[in-house]
mmCIF file of N, CA and C in Angstrom:
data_model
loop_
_atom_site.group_PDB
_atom_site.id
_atom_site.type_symbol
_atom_site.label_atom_id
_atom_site.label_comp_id
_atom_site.label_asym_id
_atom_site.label_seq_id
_atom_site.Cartn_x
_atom_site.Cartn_y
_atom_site.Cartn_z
ATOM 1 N N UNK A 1 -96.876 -116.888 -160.227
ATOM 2 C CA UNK A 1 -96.480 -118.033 -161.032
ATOM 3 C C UNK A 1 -95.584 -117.554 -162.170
ATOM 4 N N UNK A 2 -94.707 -117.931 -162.442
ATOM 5 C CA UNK A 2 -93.505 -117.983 -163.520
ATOM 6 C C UNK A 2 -94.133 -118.386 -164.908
ATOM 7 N N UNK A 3 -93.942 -117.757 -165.682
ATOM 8 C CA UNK A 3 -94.015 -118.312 -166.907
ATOM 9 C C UNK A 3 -92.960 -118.665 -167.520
ATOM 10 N N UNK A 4 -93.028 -120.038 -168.747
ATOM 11 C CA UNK A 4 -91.931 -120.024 -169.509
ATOM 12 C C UNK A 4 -91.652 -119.004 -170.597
ATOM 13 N N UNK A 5 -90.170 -118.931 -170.893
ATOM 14 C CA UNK A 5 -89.964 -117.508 -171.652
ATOM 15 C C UNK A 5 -91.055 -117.711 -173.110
ATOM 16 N N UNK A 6 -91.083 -118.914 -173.634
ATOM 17 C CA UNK A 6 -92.300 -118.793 -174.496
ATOM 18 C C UNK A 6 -93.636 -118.218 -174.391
ATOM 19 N N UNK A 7 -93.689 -117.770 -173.078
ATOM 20 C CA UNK A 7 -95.074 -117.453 -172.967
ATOM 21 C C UNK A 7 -95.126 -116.087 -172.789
ATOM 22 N N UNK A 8 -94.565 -115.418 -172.487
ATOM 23 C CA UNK A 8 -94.193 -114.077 -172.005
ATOM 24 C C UNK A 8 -93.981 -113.469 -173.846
ATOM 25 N N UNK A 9 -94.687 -112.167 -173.683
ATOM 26 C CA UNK A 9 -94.277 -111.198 -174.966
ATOM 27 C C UNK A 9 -92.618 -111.104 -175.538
ATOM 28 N N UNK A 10 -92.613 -110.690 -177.072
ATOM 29 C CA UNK A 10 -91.428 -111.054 -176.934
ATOM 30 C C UNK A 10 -91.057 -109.655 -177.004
ATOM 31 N N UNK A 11 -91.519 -108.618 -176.796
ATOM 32 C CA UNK A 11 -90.549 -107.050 -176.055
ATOM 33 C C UNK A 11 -90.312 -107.500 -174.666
ATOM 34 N N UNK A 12 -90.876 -108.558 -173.575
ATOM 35 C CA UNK A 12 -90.397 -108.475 -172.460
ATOM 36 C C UNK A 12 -89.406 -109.662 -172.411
ATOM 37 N N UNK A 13 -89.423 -110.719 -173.079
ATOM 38 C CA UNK A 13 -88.538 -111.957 -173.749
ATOM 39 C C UNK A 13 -86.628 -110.716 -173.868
ATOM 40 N N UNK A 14 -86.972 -109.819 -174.829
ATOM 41 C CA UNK A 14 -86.097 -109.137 -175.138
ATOM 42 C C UNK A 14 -85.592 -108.205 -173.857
ATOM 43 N N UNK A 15 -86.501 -107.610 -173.211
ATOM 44 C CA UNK A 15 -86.355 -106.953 -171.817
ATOM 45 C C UNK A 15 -85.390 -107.475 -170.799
ATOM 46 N N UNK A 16 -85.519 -108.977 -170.831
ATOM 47 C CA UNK A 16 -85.289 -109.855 -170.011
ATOM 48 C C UNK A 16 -84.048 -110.344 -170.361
ATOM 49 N N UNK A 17 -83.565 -110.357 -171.479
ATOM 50 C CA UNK A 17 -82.342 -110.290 -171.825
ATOM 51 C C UNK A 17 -80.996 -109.680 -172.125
ATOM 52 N N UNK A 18 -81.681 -108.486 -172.389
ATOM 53 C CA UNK A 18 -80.532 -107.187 -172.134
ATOM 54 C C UNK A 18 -80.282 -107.046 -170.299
ATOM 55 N N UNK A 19 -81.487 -107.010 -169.481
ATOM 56 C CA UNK A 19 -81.163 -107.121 -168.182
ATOM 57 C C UNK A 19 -80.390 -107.973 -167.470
ATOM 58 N N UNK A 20 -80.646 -109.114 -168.373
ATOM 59 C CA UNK A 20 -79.239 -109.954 -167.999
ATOM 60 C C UNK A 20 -78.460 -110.117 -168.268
ATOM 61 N N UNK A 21 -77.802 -109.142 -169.316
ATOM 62 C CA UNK A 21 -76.188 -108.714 -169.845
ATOM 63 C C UNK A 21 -76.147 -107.816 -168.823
ATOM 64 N N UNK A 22 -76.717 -106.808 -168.513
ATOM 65 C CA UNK A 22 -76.812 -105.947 -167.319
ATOM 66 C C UNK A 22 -76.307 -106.222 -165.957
ATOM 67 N N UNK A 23 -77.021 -107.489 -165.453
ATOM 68 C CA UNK A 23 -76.809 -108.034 -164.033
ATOM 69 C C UNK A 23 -75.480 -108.687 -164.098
ATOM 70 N N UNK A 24 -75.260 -109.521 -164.962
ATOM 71 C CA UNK A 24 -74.099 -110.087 -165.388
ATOM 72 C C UNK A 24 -72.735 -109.123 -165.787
ATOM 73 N N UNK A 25 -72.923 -108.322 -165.632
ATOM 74 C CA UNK A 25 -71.549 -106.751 -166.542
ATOM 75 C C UNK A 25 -71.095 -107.135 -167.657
ATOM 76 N N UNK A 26 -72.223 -107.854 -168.626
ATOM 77 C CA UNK A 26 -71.729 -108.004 -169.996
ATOM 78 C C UNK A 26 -71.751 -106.387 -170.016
ATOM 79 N N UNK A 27 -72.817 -106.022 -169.951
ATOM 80 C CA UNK A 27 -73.091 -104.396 -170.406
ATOM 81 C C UNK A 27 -72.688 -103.490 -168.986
ATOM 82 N N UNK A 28 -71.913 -103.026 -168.941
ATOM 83 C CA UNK A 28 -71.676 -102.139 -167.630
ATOM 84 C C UNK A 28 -71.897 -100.515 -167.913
ATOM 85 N N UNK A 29 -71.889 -100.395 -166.823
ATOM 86 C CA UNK A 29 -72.574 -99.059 -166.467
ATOM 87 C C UNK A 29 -71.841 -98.205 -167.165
ATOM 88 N N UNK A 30 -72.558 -96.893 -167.550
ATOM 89 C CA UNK A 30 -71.888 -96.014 -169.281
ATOM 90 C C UNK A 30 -71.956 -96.858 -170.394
ATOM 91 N N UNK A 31 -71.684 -98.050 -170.364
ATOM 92 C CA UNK A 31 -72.202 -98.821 -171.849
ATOM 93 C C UNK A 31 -73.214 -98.249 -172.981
ATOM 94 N N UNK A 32 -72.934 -98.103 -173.691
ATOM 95 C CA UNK A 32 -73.646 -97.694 -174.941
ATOM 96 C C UNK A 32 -74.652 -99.102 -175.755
ATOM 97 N N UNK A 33 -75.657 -99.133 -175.205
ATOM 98 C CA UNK A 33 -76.211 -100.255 -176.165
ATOM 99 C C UNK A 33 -76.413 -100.398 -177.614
ATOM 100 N N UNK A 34 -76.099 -101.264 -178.274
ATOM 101 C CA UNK A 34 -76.214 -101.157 -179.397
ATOM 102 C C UNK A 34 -77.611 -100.570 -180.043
ATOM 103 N N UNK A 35 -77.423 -100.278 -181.686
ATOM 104 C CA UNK A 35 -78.157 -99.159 -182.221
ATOM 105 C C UNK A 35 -79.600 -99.921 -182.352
ATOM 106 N N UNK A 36 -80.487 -98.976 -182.626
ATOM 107 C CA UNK A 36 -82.382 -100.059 -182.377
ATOM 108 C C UNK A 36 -81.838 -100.962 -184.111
ATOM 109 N N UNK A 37 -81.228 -100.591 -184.931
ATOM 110 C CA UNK A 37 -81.252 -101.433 -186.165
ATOM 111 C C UNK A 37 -80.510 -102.795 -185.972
ATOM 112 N N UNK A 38 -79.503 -102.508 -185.303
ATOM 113 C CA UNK A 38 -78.623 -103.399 -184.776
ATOM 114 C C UNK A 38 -79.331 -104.750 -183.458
ATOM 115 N N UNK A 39 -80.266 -104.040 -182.796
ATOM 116 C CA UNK A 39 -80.901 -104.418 -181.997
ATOM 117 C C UNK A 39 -82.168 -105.382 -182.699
ATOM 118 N N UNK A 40 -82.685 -104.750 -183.721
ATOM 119 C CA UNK A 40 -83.823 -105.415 -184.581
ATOM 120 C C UNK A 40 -83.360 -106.776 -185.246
ATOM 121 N N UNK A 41 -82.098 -106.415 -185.303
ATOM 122 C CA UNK A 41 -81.228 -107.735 -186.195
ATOM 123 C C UNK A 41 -80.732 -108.697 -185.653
ATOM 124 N N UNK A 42 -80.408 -108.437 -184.439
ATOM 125 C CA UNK A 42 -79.797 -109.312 -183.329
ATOM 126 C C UNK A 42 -80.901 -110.336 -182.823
ATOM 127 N N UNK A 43 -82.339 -109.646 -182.792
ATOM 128 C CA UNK A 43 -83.279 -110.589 -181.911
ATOM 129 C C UNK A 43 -84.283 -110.619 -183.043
ATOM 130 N N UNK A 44 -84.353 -110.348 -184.362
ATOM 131 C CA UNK A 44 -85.094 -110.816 -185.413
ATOM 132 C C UNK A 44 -86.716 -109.995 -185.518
ATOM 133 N N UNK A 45 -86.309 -108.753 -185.106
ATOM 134 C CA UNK A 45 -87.777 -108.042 -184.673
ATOM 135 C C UNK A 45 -87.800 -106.736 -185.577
ATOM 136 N N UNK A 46 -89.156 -106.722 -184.841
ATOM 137 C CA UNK A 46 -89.341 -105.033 -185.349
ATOM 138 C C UNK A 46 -88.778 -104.146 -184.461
ATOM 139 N N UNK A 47 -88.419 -102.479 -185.168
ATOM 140 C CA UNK A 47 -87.991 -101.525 -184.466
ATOM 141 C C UNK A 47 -89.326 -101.082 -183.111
ATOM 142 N N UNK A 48 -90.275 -101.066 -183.568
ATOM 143 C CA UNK A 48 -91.803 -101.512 -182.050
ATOM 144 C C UNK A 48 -91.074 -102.320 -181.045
ATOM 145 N N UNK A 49 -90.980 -103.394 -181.285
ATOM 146 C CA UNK A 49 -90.717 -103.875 -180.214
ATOM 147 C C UNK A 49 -88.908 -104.192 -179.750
ATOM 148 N N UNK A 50 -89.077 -103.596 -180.323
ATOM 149 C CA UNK A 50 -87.195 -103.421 -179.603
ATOM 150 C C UNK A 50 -87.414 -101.818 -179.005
ATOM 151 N N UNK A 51 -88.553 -101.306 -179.427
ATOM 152 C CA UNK A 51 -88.355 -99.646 -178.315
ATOM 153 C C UNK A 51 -89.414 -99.995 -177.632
ATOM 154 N N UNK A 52 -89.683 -101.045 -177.387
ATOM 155 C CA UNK A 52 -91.365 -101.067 -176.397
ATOM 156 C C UNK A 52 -90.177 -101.512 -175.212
ATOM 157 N N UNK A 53 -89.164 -102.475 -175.391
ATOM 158 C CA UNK A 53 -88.575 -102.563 -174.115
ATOM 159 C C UNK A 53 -87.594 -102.462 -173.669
ATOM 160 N N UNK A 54 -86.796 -101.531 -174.605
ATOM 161 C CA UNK A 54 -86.261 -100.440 -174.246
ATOM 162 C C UNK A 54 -86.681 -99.298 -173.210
ATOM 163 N N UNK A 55 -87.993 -98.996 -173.434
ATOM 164 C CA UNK A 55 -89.053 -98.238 -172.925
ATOM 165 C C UNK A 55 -89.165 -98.749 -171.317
ATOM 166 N N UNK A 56 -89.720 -100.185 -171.324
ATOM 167 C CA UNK A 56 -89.065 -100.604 -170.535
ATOM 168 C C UNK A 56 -88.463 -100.999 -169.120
ATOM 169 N N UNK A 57 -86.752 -101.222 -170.127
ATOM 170 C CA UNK A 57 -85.494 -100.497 -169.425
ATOM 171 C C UNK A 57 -85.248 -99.387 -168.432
ATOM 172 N N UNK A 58 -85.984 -98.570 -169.475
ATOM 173 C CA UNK A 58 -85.588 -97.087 -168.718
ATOM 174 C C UNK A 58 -86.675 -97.242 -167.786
ATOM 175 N N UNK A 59 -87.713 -97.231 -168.131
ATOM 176 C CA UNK A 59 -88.809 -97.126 -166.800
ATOM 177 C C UNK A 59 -88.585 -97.670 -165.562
ATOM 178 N N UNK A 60 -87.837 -98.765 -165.103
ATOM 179 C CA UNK A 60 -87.155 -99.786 -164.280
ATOM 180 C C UNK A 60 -86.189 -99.016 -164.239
ATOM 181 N N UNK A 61 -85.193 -97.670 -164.512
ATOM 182 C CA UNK A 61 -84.201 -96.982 -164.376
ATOM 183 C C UNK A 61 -82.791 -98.251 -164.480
ATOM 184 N N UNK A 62 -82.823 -99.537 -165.733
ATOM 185 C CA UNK A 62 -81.833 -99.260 -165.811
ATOM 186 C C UNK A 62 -80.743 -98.838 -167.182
ATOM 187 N N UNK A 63 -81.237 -98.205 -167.747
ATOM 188 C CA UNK A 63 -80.935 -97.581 -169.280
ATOM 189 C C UNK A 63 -81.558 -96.434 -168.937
ATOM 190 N N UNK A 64 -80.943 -95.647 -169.831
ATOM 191 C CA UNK A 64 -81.331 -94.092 -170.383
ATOM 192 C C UNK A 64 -80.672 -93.619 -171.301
ATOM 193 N N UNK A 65 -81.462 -92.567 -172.029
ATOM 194 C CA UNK A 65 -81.596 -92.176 -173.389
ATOM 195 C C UNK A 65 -80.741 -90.845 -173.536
ATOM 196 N N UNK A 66 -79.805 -90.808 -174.276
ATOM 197 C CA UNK A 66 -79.160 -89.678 -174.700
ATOM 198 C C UNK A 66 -79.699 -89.254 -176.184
ATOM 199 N N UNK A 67 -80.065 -87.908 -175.803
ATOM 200 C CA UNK A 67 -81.010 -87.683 -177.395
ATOM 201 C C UNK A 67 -79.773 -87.957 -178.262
ATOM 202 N N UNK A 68 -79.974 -88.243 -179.829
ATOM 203 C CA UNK A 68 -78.961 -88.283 -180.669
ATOM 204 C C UNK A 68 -77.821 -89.026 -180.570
ATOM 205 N N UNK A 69 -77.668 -89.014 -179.142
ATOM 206 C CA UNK A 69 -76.624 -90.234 -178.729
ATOM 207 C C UNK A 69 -77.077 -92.044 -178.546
ATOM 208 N N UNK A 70 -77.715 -92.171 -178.352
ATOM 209 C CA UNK A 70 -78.444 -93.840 -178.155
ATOM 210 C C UNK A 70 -79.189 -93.957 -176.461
ATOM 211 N N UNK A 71 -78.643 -95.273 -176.538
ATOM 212 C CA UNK A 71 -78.993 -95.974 -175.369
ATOM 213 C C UNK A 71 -77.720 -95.999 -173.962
ATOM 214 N N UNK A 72 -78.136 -96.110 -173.344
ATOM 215 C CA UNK A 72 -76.818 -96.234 -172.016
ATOM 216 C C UNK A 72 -77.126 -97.274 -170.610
ATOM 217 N N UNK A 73 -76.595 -97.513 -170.380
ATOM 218 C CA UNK A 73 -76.862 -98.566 -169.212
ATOM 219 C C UNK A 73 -76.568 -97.425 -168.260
ATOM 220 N N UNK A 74 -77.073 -97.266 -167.294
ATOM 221 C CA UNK A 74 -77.621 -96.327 -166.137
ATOM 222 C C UNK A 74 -76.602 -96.811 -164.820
ATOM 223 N N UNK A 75 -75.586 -95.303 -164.207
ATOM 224 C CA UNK A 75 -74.577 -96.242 -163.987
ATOM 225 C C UNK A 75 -75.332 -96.364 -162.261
ATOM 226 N N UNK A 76 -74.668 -96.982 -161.280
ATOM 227 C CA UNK A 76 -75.486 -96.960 -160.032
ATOM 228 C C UNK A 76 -75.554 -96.071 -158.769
ATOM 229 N N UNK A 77 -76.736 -95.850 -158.152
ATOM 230 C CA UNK A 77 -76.941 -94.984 -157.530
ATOM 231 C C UNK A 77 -75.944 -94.427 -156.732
ATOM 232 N N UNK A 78 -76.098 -93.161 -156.167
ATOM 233 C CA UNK A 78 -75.295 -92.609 -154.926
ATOM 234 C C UNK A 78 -75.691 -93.222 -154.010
ATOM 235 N N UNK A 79 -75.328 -93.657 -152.478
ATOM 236 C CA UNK A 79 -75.985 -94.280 -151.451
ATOM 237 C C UNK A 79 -76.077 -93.214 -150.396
ATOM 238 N N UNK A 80 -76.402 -92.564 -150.121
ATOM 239 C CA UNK A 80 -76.605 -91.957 -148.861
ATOM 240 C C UNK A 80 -77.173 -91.666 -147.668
ATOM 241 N N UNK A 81 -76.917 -91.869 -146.309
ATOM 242 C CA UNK A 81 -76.880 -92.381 -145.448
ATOM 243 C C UNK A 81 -77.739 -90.973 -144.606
ATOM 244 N N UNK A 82 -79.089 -90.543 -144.575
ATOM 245 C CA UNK A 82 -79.082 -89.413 -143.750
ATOM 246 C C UNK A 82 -78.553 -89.464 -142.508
ATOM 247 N N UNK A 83 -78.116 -89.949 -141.576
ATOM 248 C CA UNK A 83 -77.746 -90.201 -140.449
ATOM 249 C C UNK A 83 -76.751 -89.607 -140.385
ATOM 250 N N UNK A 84 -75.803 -89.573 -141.878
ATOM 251 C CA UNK A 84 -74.166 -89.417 -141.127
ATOM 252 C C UNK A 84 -74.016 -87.980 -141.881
ATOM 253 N N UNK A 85 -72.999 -86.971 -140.921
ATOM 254 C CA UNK A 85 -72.995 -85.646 -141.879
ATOM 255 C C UNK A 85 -71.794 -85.927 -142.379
ATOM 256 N N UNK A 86 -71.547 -85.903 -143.660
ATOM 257 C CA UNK A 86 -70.575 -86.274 -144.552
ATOM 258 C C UNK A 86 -70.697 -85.389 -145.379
ATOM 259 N N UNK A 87 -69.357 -84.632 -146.426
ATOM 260 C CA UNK A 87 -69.332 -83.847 -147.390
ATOM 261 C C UNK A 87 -69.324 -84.564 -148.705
ATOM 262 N N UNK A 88 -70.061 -83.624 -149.751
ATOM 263 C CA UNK A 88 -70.462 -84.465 -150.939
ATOM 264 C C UNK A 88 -69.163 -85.637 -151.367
ATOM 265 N N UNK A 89 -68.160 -84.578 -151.472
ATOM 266 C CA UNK A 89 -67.523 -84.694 -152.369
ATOM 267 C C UNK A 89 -66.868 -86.107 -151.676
ATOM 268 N N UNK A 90 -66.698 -86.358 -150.530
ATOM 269 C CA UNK A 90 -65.922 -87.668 -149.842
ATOM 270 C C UNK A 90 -67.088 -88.746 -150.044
ATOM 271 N N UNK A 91 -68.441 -88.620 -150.062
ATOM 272 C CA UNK A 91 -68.893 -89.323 -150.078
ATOM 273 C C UNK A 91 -69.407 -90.504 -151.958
ATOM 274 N N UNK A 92 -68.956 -89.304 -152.249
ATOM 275 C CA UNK A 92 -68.812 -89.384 -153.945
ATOM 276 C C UNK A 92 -67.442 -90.208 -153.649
ATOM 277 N N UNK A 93 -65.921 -89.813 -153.392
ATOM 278 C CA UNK A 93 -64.637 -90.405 -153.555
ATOM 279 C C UNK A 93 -65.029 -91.891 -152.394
ATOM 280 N N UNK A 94 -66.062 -91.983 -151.805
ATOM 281 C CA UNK A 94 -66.113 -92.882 -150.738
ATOM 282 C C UNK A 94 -66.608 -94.115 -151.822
ATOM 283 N N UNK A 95 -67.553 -94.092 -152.390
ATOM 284 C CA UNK A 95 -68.119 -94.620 -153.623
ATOM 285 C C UNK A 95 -67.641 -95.149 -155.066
ATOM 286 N N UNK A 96 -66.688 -94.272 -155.177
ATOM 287 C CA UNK A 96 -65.667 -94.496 -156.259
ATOM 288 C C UNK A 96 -66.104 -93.983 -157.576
ATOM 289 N N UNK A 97 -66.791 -92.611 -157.145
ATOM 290 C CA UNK A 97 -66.872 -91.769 -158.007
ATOM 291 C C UNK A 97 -65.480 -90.511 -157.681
ATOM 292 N N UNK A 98 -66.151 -89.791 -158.883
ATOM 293 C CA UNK A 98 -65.129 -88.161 -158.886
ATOM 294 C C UNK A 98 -66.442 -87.313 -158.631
ATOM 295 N N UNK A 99 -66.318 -86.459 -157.757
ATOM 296 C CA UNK A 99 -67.520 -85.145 -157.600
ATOM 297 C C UNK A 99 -66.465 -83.924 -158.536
ATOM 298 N N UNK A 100 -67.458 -83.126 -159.181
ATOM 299 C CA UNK A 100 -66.886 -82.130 -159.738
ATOM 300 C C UNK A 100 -67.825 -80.789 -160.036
ATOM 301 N N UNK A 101 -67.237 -79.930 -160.021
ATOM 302 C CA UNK A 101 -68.592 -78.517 -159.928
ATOM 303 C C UNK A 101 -67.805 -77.850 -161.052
ATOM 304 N N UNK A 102 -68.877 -77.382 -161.576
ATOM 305 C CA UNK A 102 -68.654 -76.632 -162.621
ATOM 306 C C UNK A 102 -69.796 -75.181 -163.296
ATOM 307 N N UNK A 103 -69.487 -74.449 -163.149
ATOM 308 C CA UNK A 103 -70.246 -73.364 -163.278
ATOM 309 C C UNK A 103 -70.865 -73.016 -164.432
ATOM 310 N N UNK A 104 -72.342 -72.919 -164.525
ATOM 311 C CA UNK A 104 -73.525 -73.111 -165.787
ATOM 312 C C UNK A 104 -73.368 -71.787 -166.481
ATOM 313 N N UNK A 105 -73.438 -70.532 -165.621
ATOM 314 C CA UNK A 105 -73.492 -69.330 -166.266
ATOM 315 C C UNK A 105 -72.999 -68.255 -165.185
ATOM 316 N N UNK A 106 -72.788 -67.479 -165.298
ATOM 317 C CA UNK A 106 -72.209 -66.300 -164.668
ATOM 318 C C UNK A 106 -72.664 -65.008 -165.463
ATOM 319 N N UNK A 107 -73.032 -64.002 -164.430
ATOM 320 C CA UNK A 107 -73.470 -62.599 -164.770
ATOM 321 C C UNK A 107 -72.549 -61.637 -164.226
ATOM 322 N N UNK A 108 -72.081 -60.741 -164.986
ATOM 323 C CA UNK A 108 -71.312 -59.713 -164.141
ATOM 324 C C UNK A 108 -72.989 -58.059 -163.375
ATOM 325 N N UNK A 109 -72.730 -58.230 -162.778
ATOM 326 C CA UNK A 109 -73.646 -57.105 -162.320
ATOM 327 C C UNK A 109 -72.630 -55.809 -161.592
#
C-alpha cells in the first residue's frame, strides 16, 4: 500500500525527491549535489536528516561520497554480457564511455 508523501518520514520525503531530479536528469550522472548546508536550507531541515537520506541514496547506489569533495550522482553501470567475448576497451567505447589504464606504481628490480 502507498502512502501519501505526508505520511512517510521526512529523510525519505527528501530521499524521494532528490531521486526524482535523478530519474528525471535534473541531476545527471557526475553531478555534484549540493552542499548538506545548502541541502538543510532548501528542504527546511536538520543536517540528521538530510545525511540520513543521503545515506540512503548511496545505499540504493545512486549517489556517492567523495571524501572532502561532497556528494555525486553515481554515473551508470557497465552492462556486460557474459556470453559475448568482447575487449574491455570496445565494450567501454560501445557504451559511450572512454576505457583508460594507467599505471599505480612501478618498481625497478
Amino acid at each position: 500500500m502507498k502512502h501519501p508523501q505526508g505520511d512517510l518520514p521526512h529523510y525519505l520525503q527528501i530521499k524521494a525527491q532528490l531521486q526524482s531530479r535523478i530519474t528525471s536528469g535534473a541531476l545527471k550522472a557526475g553531478d555534484k549535489l549540493p552542499s548538506e548546508r545548502e541541502l538543510c536550507a532548501a528542504f527546511a531541515t536538520t543536517r540528521i536528516t538530510i545525511r540520513e537520506s543521503l545515506a540512503q541514496l548511496e545505499a540504493s547506489g545512486a549517489i556517492y561520497r567523495a571524501d572532502r569533495r561532497g556528494w555525486f550522482v553515481t554515473p551508470a553501470r557497465l552492462w556486460l554480457d557474459p556470453t559475448q567475448n568482447t575487449n574491455f576497451h570496445r565494450l567501454c567505447q560501445e557504451q559511450g564511455r572512454q576505457a583508460r589504464t594507467a599505471l599505480l606504481a612501478a618498481e625497478h628490480t
